[in-house]
Amino acid sequence: AKTYEIVGPLKSLDSDTADTDYTEWSSYECPTCHHLAEDYETLERRYSDTDDTTTWYDNSGAVDGRPQPMLVSIHVAVSSEQTVDEMRKDFVHLRDYTRAKWEMTESEDETCKVASLSWDAMPGVVVKYVQNNHDDLPYKKELVEYEKVWKDQYEKTYYGEGENDLPSSANWHH
């Protein structure tokens, strides 16, 4: 399943809607990781200069006329046990192999660490690995469990001698 989050400046909405339907990021949502790489005017100009290649259909199959979305950020959740600090080697490899630019940032209260990667070939798009250690973060333990399952399967596949649940063609690394 994919989750899409539509973002934009509150100033683009009428004042009645902005005040009632939308809220700023809460402290447990790592508000600093949601900052866009470019200002709204630059993104708006890039959007308007790009051909619309998306056709949306409603439930009846008719074209419904929505404008195409614009990718500006991808967030990858990193649990409190697989820290972004431990992933530095991966970021160095991405820099060396793909010429990615990367930087690490941390919130003032030190609950949120973000490794941001960007490429000259994709202006305005940033891939962010986000480690959120906020005490009030919902489902924090489930993310740790998810990572443990994949770590276990990886170790069985590449370092174990017994059977595993992955097909032999699963020659991957996450």
Coordinates of C-alpha atoms in Angstrom, one line a residue:
A1 CA 0.0 0.0 0.0
K2 CA 1.1 3.5 -0.7
T3 CA 0.3 6.6 1.3
Y4 CA 0.3 10.0 -0.4
E5 CA 0.4 13.2 1.6
I6 CA -0.7 16.3 -0.3
V7 CA 1.2 19.3 1.0
G8 CA 1.2 23.0 0.2
P9 CA 1.3 26.3 1.9
L10 CA -1.7 27.2 4.1
K11 CA -1.7 30.6 2.3
S12 CA -2.9 28.8 -0.9
L13 CA -6.2 28.0 0.9
D14 CA -9.0 30.4 1.7
S15 CA -8.8 31.6 5.4
D16 CA -11.9 29.7 6.5
T17 CA -10.7 26.3 5.2
A18 CA -7.1 26.8 6.4
D19 CA -8.2 27.6 9.9
T20 CA -10.6 24.7 10.3
D21 CA -9.5 21.8 8.1
Y22 CA -5.7 21.8 8.3
T23 CA -3.2 21.9 11.2
E24 CA 0.5 22.3 11.5
W25 CA 2.6 19.2 12.1
S26 CA 2.5 18.1 15.7
S27 CA 5.7 17.7 17.7
Y28 CA 5.6 13.8 17.5
E29 CA 5.4 14.0 13.6
C30 CA 9.0 15.4 13.2
P31 CA 7.9 18.8 11.8
T32 CA 11.4 19.7 10.6
C33 CA 11.5 16.7 8.3
H34 CA 8.5 18.0 6.4
H35 CA 10.1 21.1 5.1
L36 CA 10.2 21.3 1.3
A37 CA 13.6 21.5 -0.5
E38 CA 12.4 24.6 -2.4
D39 CA 10.1 27.5 -1.8
Y40 CA 6.5 27.3 -3.0
E41 CA 7.0 29.8 -5.8
T42 CA 9.8 27.7 -7.4
L43 CA 7.8 24.5 -7.1
E44 CA 4.7 26.3 -8.5
R45 CA 6.8 27.6 -11.5
R46 CA 8.3 24.1 -12.2
Y47 CA 4.8 22.6 -12.0
S48 CA 3.2 25.0 -14.4
D49 CA 6.1 24.6 -16.8
T50 CA 5.7 20.8 -16.9
D51 CA 3.3 19.1 -19.3
D52 CA 0.3 17.4 -17.7
T53 CA 0.7 13.7 -18.5
T54 CA -1.7 12.3 -15.8
T55 CA -5.3 11.4 -16.5
W56 CA -7.5 10.8 -13.5
Y57 CA -10.7 8.7 -13.7
D58 CA -13.6 8.7 -11.2
N59 CA -15.4 5.6 -10.1
S60 CA -17.6 5.5 -13.2
G61 CA -14.5 5.6 -15.5
A62 CA -15.0 9.2 -16.7
V63 CA -12.1 11.6 -16.7
D64 CA -12.5 13.8 -13.7
G65 CA -10.0 16.6 -14.5
R66 CA -7.9 16.7 -11.4
P67 CA -4.4 18.1 -12.0
Q68 CA -1.4 15.8 -11.9
P69 CA 0.5 15.4 -8.6
M70 CA 4.0 16.6 -8.3
L71 CA 6.6 14.5 -6.4
V72 CA 8.6 16.6 -4.0
S73 CA 9.7 14.2 -1.2
I74 CA 9.9 10.6 -0.3
H75 CA 10.1 9.7 3.4
V76 CA 11.5 6.4 4.6
A77 CA 10.8 5.6 8.3
V78 CA 13.8 4.3 10.3
S79 CA 13.1 2.8 13.7
S80 CA 14.8 3.8 16.9
E81 CA 16.8 0.5 16.6
Q82 CA 18.1 0.9 13.1
T83 CA 19.3 4.4 13.4
V84 CA 20.2 6.8 10.6
D85 CA 23.7 7.0 12.2
E86 CA 24.2 3.3 11.6
M87 CA 23.1 3.9 7.9
R88 CA 25.9 6.4 7.2
K89 CA 27.8 3.8 5.1
D90 CA 24.6 3.4 2.9
F91 CA 24.5 7.2 2.4
V92 CA 28.2 7.3 1.5
H93 CA 27.6 4.5 -1.1
L94 CA 24.6 6.5 -2.5
R95 CA 26.8 9.6 -2.7
D96 CA 29.7 7.6 -4.4
Y97 CA 27.6 5.5 -6.8
T98 CA 24.8 7.9 -7.7
R99 CA 26.3 11.3 -7.0
A100 CA 23.7 11.9 -4.3
K101 CA 24.1 14.9 -2.1
W102 CA 23.3 14.0 1.5
E103 CA 23.1 15.8 4.8
M104 CA 22.1 14.8 8.3
T105 CA 20.0 17.1 10.5
E106 CA 18.5 16.8 13.9
S107 CA 15.6 18.5 15.6
E108 CA 16.4 20.9 18.5
D109 CA 14.9 18.4 21.0
E110 CA 17.0 15.6 19.5
T111 CA 13.9 13.4 18.9
C112 CA 14.1 13.5 15.1
K113 CA 17.1 12.7 12.9
V114 CA 16.8 13.1 9.1
A115 CA 19.2 12.0 6.4
S116 CA 18.3 13.9 3.2
L117 CA 19.4 12.8 -0.2
S118 CA 19.0 14.8 -3.4
W119 CA 20.3 14.6 -7.0
D120 CA 21.0 17.4 -9.5
A121 CA 19.0 15.3 -12.1
M122 CA 15.9 15.6 -9.9
P123 CA 15.6 19.2 -8.8
G124 CA 13.2 19.8 -5.9
V125 CA 12.9 16.1 -5.0
V126 CA 14.4 14.8 -1.7
V127 CA 14.5 11.3 -0.3
K128 CA 14.5 11.5 3.5
Y129 CA 15.3 8.7 5.9
V130 CA 13.6 9.8 9.1
Q131 CA 14.3 8.4 12.6
N132 CA 11.6 9.6 15.0
N133 CA 12.3 8.9 18.6
H134 CA 9.5 11.0 20.0
D135 CA 7.9 9.4 23.1
D136 CA 4.3 10.0 21.8
L137 CA 4.9 8.5 18.3
P138 CA 2.1 6.0 17.6
Y139 CA 3.1 2.5 16.4
K140 CA 6.8 3.1 17.2
K141 CA 7.2 -0.5 18.4
E142 CA 5.6 -2.0 15.3
L143 CA 8.2 -0.4 13.1
V144 CA 10.9 -2.0 15.2
E145 CA 9.2 -5.4 14.9
Y146 CA 8.9 -4.9 11.1
E147 CA 12.6 -4.2 10.8
K148 CA 13.4 -7.3 12.9
V149 CA 11.4 -9.6 10.6
W150 CA 13.4 -8.3 7.6
K151 CA 16.7 -8.6 9.4
D152 CA 15.9 -12.1 10.4
Q153 CA 14.9 -13.1 6.8
Y154 CA 18.0 -11.4 5.4
E155 CA 20.3 -13.3 7.8
K156 CA 18.6 -16.6 7.1
T157 CA 18.9 -16.0 3.3
Y158 CA 22.5 -14.9 3.2
Y159 CA 24.1 -16.3 6.3
G160 CA 22.1 -19.4 7.3
E161 CA 22.2 -22.9 6.1
G162 CA 18.6 -23.8 6.6
E163 CA 15.4 -23.0 4.8
N164 CA 13.9 -19.5 4.7
D165 CA 10.7 -17.9 3.5
L166 CA 12.3 -15.9 0.7
P167 CA 12.6 -17.3 -2.9
S168 CA 16.1 -18.0 -4.2
S169 CA 15.6 -15.1 -6.6
A170 CA 15.3 -12.6 -3.8
N171 CA 18.9 -11.4 -4.2
W172 CA 18.3 -8.0 -2.7
H173 CA 19.5 -5.8 0.1
H174 CA 17.3 -3.2 1.8

